[in-house]
Short mmCIF file of C-alpha atoms in Angstrom, two decimals:
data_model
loop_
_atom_site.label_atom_id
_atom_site.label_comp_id
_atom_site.label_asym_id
_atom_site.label_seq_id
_atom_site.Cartn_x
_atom_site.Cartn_y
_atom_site.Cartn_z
CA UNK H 372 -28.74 -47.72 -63.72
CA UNK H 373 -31.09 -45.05 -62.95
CA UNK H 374 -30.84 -43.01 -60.13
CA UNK H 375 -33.44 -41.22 -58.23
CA UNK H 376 -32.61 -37.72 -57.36
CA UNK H 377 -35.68 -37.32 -55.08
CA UNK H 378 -34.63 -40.14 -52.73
CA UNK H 379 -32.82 -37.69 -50.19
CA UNK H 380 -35.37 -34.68 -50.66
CA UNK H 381 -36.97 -36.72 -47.91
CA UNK H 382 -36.14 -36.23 -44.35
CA UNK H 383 -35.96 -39.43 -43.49
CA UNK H 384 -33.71 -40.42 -46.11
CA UNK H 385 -31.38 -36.71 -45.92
CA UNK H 386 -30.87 -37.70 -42.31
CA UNK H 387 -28.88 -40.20 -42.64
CA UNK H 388 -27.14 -39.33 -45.57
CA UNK H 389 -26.19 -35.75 -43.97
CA UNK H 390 -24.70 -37.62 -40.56
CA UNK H 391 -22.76 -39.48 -43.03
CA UNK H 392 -21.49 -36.47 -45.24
CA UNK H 393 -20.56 -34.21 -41.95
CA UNK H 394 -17.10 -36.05 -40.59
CA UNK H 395 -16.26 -36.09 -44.43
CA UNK H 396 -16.51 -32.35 -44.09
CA UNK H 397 -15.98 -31.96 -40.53
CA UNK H 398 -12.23 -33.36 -41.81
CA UNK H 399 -11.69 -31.06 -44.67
CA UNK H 400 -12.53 -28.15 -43.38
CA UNK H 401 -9.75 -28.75 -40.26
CA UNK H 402 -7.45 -29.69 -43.23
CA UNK H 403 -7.54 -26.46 -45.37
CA UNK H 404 -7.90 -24.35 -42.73
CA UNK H 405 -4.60 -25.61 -41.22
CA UNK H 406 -3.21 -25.01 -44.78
CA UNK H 407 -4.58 -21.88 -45.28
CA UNK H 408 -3.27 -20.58 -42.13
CA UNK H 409 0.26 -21.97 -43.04
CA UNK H 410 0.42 -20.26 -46.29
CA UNK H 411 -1.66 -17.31 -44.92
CA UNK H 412 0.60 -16.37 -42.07
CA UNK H 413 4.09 -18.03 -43.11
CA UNK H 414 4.34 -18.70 -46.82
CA UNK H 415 2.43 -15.15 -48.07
CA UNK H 416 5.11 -12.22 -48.35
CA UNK H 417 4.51 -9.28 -46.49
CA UNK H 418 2.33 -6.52 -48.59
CA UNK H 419 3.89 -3.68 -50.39
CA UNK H 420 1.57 -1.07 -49.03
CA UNK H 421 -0.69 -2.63 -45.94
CA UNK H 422 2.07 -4.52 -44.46
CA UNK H 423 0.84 -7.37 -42.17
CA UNK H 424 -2.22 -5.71 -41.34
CA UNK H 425 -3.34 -7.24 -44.54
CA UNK H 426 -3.47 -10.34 -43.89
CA UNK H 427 -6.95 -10.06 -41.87
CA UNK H 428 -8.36 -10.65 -45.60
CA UNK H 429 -7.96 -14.15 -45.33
CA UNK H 430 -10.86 -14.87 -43.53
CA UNK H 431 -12.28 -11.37 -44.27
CA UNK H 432 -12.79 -12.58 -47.72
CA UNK H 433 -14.32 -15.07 -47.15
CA UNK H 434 -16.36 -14.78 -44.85
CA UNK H 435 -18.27 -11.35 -47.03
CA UNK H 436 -18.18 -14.15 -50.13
CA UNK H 437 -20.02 -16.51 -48.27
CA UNK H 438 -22.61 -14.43 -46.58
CA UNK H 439 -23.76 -13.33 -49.55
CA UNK H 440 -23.42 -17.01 -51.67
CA UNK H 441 -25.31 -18.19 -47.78
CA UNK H 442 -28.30 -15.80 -48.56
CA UNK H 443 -28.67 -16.45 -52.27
CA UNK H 444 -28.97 -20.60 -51.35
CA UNK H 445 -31.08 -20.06 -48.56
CA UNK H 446 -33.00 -17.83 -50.69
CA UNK H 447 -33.19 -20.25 -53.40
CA UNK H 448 -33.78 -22.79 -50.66
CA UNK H 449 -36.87 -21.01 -49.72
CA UNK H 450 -38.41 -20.61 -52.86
CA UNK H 451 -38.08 -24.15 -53.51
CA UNK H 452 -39.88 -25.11 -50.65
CA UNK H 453 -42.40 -22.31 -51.14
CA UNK H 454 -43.48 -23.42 -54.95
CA UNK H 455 -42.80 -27.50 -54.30
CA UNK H 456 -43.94 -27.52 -50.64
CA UNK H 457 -40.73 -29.39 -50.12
CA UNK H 458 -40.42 -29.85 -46.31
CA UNK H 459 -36.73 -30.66 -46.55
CA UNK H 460 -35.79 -27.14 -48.82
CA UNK H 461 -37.71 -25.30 -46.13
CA UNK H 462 -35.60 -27.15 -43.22
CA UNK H 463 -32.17 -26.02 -45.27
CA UNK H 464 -33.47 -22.62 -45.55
CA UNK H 465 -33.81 -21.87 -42.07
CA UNK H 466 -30.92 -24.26 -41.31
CA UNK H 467 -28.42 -22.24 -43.61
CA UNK H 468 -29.73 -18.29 -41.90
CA UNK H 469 -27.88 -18.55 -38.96
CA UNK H 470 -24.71 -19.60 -40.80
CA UNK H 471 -24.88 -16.94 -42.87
CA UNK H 472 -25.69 -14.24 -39.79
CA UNK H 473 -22.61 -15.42 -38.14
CA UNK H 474 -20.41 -14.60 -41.39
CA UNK H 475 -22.29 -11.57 -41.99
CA UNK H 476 -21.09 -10.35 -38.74
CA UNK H 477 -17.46 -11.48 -38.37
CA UNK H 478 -17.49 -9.90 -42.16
CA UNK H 479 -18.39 -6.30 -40.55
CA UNK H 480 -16.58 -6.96 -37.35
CA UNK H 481 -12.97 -8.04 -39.07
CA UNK H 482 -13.73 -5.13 -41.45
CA UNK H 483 -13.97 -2.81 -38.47
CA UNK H 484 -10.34 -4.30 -37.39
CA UNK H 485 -8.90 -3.76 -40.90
CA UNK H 486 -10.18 -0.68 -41.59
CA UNK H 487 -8.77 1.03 -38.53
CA UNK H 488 -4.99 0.67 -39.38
CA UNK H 489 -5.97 1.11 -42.86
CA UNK H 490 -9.05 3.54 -42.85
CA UNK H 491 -8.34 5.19 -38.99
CA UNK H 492 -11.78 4.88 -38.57
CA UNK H 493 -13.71 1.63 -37.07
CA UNK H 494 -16.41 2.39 -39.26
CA UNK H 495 -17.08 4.55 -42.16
CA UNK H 496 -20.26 4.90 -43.77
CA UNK H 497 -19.39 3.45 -47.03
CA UNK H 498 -21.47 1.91 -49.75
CA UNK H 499 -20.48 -2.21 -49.38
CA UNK H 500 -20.40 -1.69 -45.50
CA UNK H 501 -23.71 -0.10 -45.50
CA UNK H 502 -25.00 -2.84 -47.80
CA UNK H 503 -23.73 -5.76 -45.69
CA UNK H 504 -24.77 -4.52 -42.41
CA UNK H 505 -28.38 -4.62 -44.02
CA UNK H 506 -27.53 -8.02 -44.76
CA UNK H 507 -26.93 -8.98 -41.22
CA UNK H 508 -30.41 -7.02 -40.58
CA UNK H 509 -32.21 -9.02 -43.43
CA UNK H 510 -30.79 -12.11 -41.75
CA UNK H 511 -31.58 -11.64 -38.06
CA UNK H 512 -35.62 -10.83 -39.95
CA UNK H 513 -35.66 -14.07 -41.43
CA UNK H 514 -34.96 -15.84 -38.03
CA UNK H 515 -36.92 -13.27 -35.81
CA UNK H 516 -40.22 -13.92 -37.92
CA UNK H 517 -39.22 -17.56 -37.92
CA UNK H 518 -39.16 -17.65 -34.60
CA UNK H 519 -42.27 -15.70 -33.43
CA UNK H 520 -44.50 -17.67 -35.71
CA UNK H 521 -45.71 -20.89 -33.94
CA UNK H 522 -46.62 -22.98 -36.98
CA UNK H 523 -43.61 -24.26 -38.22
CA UNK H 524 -45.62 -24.57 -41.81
CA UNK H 525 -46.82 -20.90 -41.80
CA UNK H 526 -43.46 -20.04 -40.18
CA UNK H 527 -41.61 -21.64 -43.55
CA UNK H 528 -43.82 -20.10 -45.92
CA UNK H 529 -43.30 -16.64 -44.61
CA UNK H 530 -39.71 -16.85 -44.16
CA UNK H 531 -39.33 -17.90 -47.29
CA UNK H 532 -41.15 -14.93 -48.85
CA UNK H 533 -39.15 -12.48 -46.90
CA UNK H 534 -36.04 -13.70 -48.13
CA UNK H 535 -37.08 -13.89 -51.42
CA UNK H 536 -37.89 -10.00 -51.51
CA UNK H 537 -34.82 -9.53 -49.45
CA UNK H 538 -32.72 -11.27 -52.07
CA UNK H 539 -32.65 -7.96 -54.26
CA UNK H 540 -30.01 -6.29 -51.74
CA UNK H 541 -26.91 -9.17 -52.43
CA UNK H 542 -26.67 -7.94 -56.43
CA UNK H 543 -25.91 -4.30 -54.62
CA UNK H 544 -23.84 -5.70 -52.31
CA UNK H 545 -21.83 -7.46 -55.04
CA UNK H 546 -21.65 -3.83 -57.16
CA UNK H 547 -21.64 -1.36 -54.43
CA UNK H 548 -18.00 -1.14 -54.96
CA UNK H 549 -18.25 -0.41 -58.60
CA UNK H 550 -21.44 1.83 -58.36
CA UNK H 551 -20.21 4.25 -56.02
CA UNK H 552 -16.56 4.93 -55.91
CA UNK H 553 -15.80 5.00 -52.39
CA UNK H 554 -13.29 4.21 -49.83
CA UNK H 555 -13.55 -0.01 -49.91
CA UNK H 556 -11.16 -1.08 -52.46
CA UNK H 557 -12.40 -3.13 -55.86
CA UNK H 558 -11.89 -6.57 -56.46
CA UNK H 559 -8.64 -8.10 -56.56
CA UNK H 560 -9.18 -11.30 -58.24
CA UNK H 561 -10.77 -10.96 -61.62
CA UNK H 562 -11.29 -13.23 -64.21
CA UNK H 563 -8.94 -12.33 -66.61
CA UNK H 564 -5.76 -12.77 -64.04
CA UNK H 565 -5.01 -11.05 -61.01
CA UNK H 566 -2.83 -8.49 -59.05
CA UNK H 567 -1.80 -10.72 -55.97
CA UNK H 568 1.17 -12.18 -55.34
CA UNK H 569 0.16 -16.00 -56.02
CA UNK H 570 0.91 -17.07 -52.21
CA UNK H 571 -1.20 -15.05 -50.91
CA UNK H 572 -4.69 -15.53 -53.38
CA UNK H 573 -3.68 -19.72 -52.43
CA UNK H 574 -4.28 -18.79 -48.97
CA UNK H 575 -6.88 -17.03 -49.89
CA UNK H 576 -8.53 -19.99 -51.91
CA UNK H 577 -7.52 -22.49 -48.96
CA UNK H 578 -9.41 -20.34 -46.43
CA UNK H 579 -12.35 -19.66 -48.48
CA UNK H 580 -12.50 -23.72 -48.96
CA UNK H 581 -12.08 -24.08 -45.03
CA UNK H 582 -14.93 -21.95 -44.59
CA UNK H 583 -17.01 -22.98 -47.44
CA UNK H 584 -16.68 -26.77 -45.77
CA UNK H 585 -17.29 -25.19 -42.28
CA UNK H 586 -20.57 -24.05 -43.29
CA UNK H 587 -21.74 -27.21 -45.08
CA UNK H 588 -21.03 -28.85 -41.90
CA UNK H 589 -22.93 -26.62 -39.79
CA UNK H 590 -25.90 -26.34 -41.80
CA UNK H 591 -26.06 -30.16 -42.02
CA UNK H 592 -25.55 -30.90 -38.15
CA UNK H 593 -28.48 -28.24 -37.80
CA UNK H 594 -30.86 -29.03 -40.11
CA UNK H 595 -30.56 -32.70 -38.39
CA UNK H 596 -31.96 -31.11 -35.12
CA UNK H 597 -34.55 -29.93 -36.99
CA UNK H 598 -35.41 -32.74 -38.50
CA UNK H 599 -35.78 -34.52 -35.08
CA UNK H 600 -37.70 -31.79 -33.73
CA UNK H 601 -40.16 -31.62 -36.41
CA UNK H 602 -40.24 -35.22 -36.89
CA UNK H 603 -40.29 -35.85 -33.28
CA UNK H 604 -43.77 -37.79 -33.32
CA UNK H 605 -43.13 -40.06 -36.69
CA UNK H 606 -42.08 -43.60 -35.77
CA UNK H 607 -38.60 -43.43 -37.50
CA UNK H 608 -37.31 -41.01 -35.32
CA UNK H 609 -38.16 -42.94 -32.19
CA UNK H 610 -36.33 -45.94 -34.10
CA UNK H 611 -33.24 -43.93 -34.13
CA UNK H 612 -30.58 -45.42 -31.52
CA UNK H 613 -29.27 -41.93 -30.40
CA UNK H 614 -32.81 -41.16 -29.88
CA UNK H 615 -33.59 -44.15 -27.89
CA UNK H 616 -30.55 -43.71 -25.43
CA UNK R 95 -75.27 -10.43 -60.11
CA UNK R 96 -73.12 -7.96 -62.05
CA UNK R 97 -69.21 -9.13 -61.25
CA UNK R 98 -66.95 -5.69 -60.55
CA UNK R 99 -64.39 -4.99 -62.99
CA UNK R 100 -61.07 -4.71 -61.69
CA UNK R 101 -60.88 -0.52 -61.75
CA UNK R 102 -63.94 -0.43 -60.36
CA UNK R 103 -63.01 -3.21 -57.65
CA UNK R 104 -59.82 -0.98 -57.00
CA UNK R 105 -62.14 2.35 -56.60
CA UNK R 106 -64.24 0.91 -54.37
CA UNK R 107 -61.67 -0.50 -52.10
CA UNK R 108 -59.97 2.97 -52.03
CA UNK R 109 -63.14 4.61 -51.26
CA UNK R 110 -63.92 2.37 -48.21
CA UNK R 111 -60.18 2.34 -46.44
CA UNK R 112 -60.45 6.45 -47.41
CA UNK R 113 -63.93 6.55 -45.38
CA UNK R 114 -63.23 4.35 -42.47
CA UNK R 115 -59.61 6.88 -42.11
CA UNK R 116 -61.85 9.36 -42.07
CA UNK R 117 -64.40 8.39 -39.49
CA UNK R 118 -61.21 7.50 -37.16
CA UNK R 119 -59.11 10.80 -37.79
CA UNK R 120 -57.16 10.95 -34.35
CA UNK R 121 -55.40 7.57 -36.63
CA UNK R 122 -54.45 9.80 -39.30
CA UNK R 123 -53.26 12.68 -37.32
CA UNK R 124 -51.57 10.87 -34.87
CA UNK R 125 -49.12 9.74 -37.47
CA UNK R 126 -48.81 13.32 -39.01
CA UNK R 127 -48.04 14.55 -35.58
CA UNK R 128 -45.52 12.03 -34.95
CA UNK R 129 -44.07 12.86 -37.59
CA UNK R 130 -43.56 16.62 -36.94
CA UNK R 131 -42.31 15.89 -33.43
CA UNK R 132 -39.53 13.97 -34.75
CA UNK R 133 -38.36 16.20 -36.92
CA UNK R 134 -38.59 19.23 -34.84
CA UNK R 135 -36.86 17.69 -31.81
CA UNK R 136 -33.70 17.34 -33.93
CA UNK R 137 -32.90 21.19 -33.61
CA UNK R 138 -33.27 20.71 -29.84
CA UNK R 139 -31.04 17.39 -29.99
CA UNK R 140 -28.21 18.80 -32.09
CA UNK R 141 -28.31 22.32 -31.78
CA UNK R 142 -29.73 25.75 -33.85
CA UNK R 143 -26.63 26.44 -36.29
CA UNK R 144 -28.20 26.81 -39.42
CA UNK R 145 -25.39 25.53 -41.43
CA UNK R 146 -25.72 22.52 -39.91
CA UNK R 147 -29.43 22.01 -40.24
CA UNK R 148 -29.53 22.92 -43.29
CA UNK R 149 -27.32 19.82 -44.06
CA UNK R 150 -28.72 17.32 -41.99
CA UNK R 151 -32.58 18.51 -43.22
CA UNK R 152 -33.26 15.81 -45.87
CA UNK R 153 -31.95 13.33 -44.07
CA UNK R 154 -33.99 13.91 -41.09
CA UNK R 155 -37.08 14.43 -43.16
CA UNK R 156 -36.65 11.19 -44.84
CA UNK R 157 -36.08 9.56 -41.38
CA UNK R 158 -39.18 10.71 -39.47
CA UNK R 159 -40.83 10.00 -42.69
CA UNK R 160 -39.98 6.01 -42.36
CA UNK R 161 -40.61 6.10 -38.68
CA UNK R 162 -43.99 7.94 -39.65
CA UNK R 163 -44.98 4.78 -41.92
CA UNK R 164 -43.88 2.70 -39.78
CA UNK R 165 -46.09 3.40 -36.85
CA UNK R 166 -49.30 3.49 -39.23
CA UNK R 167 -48.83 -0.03 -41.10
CA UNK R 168 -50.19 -2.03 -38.09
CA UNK R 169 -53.37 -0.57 -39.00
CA UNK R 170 -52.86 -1.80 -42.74
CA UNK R 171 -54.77 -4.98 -42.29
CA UNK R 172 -55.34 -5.88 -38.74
CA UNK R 173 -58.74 -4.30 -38.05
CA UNK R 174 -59.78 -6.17 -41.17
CA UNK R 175 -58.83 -9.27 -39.69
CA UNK R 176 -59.88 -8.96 -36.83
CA UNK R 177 -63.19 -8.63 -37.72
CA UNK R 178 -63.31 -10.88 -40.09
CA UNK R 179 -63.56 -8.83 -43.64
CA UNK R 180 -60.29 -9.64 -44.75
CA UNK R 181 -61.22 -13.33 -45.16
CA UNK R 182 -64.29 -12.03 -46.72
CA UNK R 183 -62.28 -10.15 -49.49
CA UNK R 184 -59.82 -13.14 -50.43
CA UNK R 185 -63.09 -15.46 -51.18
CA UNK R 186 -64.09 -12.46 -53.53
CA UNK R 187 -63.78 -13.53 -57.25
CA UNK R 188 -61.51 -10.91 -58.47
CA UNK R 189 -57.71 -10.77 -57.96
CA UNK R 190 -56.56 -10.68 -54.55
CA UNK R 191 -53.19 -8.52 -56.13
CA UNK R 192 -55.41 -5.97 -56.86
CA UNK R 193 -57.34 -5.77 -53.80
CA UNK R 194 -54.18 -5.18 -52.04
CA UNK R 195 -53.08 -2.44 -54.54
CA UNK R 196 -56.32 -0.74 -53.33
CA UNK R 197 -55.35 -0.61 -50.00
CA UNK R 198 -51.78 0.40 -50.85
CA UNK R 199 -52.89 3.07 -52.56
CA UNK R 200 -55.43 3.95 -49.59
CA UNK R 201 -52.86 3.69 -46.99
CA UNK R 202 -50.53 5.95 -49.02
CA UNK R 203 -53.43 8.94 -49.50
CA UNK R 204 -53.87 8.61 -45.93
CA UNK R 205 -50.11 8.65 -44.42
CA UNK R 206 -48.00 9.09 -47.08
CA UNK R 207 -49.20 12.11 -49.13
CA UNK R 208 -49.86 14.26 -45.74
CA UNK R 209 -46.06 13.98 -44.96
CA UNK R 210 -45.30 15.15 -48.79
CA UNK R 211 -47.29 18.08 -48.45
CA UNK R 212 -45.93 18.45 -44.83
CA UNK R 213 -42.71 18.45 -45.84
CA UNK R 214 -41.71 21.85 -46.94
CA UNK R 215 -42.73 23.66 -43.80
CA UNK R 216 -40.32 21.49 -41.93
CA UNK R 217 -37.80 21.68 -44.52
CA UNK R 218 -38.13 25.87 -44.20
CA UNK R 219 -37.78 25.58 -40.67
CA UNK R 220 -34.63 24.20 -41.36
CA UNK R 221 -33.34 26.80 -43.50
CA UNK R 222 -33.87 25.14 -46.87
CA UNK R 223 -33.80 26.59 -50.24
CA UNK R 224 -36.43 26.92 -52.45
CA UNK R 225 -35.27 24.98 -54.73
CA UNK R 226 -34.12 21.86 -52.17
CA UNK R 227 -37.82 21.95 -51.18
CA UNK R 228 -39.19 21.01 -54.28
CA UNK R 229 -36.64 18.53 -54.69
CA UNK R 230 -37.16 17.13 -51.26
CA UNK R 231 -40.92 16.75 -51.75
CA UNK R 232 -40.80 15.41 -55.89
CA UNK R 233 -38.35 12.75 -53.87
CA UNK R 234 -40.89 11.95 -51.31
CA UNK R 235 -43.87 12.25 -53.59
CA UNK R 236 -41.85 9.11 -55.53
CA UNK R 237 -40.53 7.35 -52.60
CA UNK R 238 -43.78 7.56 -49.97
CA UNK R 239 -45.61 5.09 -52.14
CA UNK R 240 -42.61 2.41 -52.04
CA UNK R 241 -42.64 2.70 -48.01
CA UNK R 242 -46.50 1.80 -48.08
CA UNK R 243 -45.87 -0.96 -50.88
CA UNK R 244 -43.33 -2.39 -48.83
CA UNK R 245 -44.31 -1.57 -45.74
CA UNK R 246 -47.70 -4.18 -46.59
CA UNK R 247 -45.38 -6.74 -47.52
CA UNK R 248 -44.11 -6.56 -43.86
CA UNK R 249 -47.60 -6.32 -42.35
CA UNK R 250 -49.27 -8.96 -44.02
CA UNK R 251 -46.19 -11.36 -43.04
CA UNK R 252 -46.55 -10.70 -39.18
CA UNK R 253 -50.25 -10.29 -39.50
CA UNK R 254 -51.81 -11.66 -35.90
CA UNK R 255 -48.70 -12.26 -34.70
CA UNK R 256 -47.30 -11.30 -31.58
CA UNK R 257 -44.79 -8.33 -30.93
CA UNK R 258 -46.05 -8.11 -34.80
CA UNK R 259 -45.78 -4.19 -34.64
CA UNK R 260 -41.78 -4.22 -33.64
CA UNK R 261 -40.80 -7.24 -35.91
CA UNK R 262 -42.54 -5.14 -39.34
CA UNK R 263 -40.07 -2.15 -38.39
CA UNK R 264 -37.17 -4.88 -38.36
CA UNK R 265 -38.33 -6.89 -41.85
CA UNK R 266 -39.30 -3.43 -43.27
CA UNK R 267 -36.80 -0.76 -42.51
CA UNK R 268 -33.86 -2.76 -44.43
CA UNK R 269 -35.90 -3.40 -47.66
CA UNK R 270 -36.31 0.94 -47.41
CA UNK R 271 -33.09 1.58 -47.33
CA UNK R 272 -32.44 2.42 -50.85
CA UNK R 273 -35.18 5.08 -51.12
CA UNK R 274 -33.75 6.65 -48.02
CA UNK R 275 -30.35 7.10 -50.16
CA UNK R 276 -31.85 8.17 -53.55
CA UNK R 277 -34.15 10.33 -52.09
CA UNK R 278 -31.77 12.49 -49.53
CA UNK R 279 -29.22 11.72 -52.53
CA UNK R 280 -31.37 13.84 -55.05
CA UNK R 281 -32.06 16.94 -52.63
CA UNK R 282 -27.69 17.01 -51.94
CA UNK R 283 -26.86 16.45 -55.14
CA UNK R 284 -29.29 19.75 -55.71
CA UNK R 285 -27.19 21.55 -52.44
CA UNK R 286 -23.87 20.90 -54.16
CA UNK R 287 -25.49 22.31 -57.75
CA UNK R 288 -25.37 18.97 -59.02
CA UNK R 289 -28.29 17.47 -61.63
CA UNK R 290 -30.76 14.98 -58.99
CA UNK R 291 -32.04 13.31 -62.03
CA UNK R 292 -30.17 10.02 -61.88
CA UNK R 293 -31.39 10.12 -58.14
CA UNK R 294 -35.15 10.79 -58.80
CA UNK R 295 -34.79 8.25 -61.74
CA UNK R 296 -33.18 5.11 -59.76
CA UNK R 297 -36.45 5.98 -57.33
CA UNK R 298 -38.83 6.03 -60.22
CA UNK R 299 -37.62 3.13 -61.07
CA UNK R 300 -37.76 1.38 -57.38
CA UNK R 301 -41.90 3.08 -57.43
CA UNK R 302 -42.26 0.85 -60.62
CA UNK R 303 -40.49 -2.74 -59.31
CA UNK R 304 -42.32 -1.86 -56.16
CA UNK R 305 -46.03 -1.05 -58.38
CA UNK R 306 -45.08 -4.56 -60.39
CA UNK R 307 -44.35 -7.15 -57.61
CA UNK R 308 -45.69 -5.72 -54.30
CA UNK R 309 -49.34 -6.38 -54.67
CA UNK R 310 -48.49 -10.06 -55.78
CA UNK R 311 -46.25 -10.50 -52.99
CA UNK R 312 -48.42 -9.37 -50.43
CA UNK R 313 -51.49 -11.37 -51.43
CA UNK R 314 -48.98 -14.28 -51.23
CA UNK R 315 -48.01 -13.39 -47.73
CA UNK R 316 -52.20 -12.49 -46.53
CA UNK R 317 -52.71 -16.01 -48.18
CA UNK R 318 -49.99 -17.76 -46.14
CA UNK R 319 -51.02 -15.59 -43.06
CA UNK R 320 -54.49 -16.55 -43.46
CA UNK R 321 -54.84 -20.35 -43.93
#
């Protein structure tokens, strides 16, 4: 049986199949991050040296993982739509930046919360925080000069350019800690086994899930607004019964 | 006809952006002055210790120095466009990329190079040594190019838009943010009596990723701007 892959690059067809997928995700993303507050907040033993402050890495975590994995996809996103002229990459692309804004900031704000019992200081100027508040700034430039450009065309192309230059900040993001040896502690989990207590990196992995799943869901419900709203004039929109109400 | 080789396509473009600077100076010194101001109001801001200046000198240099490019990139390619030459030069046979790199190199000579030679009298009204100095402008003589480079990536993007001179500050100022740190990075590590080299290094390397992709990037972006 052969498939076709390109069936859901189009609009039309993504539509549908994305107000399909989001209950499915809607669902699991409740589910694990119920879990992942269970075994966050009763299961996970008390740390050794940060005590319960600690525990604001579980969605700490991963929120900075995701608003960095956000920006490389809705990089990627772009620069599909930029070399294929795909209308649907370009829809992603902007449909993913706010997303990826929002975990950029809780990121620096949760930091800020951690980093006081654990730091004393709200803020330091350190090399990852640095970095990741110029992600939140590289994010908040793809939307402003989506925004203020009235060709939605022209307004894709451009965005998608920007973030494609902007994409050469995540890799020192990801090494900042390693680079310069400052206050923000390495990673944790590595590859080749890990120092946590296994309760806790299961929360961990539950939360990140419940947030991965949260964003899919998101990005989806949004990038079926903008479908409608760039579709609005094509005859299969106006077939649509919720549009027809 | 004879077609223009590519050096002497680049020459000429330099040539013209240098000459039409020059018949609009108050352009050109309006930046430089700007960037002066800034600096010198510091001292008034924070206070005369010297200790302290001396400190915070590279760092404020470097600042004004952004702010400086920032103010002059609107002129990068608008009056072009506005009257109509800029669509002139993209039907012109020979490679958009290093039409661009003309005017990069144009806008640099014109804003850039006057606050590397500017540099060291602010830095001694600070209290710098001698040696800082030097530092401070071989820093600025490498990172000044990158803030044009980039800075035309930014301009040709918001090109005729509106509020286009505020949005290139906030699509421009992150992507500088790692010259800033080398370059006020080599002058302290100098301060402490540390080797700068790995600092003026990591920014010779940003000049060349800058020198590489730039000019291709920004032709993209004049292309999507224009169409």
């Amino acid at each position: 049986m052969a498939i076709n892959w390109f069936k859901y690059s189009a609009p039309t067809n993504f539509y549908s199949l994305a107000g399909k997928l989001i209950p499915w995700f809607a669902v699991a993303s409740l589910l694990f991050f119920v879990a992942g507050m269970y075994f966050g907040f009763v299961v996970a033993p008390t740390d050794a040296v940060q005590g319960e402050a600690y525990r604001i890495m579980f969605i700490h975590v991963p929120a900075s993982i995701l608003s960095m994995f956000i920006y490389l996809i809705m990089a990627g996103y772009a620069a599909l739509g930029l070399i294929f002229k795909t209308r649907l990459s370009s829809m992603m692309a902007s449909a993913l930046a706010p997303t990826g804004a929002l975990f950029a900031f809780i990121s620096l704000w949760t930091g800020a919360l951690w980093g006081k019992p654990m730091w004393g200081a709200w803020w330091v100027w350190d090399a990852r925080l640095t970095s990741e508040l110029i992600l939140l700034f590289l994010y908040l430039g793809f939307i402003a000069l989506h925004a203020s450009i009235d060709d939605p065309r022209r307004a894709d192309r451009a965005a998608a350019l920007l973030a494609i230059v902007g994409s050469v900040n995540v890799p020192i993001i990801y090494f900042s800690v390693k680079w310069w040896n400052t206050l923000h502690q390495g990673s944790t989990i590595k590859f080749s086994g890990t120092s946590m207590h296994v309760a806790m990196q299961q929360a961990l992995l539950l939360m990140l899930l419940a947030c991965w799943c949260y964003a899919i869901v998101v990005a989806l419900a949004r990038v079926r607004s903008i479908i409608l709203e760039r579709e609005g004039a094509t005859q299969w929109v106006g077939e649509l019964s919720e549009v027809q109400r | 006809m004879k077609k223009l080789s590519l050096l002497s396509l680049l020459l000429l473009v330099i040539r013209r952006d240098l000459l039409l600077a020059m018949r609009r100076r108050a352009d050109v010194l309006t930046t430089l002055i700007f960037f002066v101001m800034v600096v010198s109001l510091f001292p008034l801001g924070v206070g005369p210790e010297l200790d302290m200046l001396r400190k915070m000198a590279p760092g404020v240099v470097w600042v004004a120095a952004l702010l400086a490019s920032m103010l002059s990139l609107a002129r990068l390619f608008a009056a072009d466009h506005a009257d109509g030459t800029l669509e002139q030069m993209m039907l012109a046979p020979q490679s958009l990329s290093v039409l661009v790199l003309g005017k990069m190199i144009a806008h640099w000579m014109v804003s850039g190079l006057p606050l590397v030679l500017m540099a060291p009298v602010l830095g001694l009204q600070f209290d710098m040594p001698p040696q800082s100095l030097g530092i401070l402008m071989l820093g600025l003589l490498l990172g000044t190019p990158v803030l044009s480079m980039l800075g035309a990536v930014g301009a040709a993007l918001t090109l005729g838009l509106r509020g286009g001179g505020v949005l290139v500050s906030l699509l421009v100022l992150p992507l500088c943010i790692p010259v800033l740190i080398f370059g006020t990075g080599a002058v302290e590590a100098v301060n402490s009596g540390l080797n700068p080299n790995a600092n003026l290094a990591l920014m010779g390397a940003i000049v060349t990723m800058a020198l590489v992709f730039t000019p291709w990037v920004t032709a993209q972006a004049l292309r999507i701007s224009m169409e």
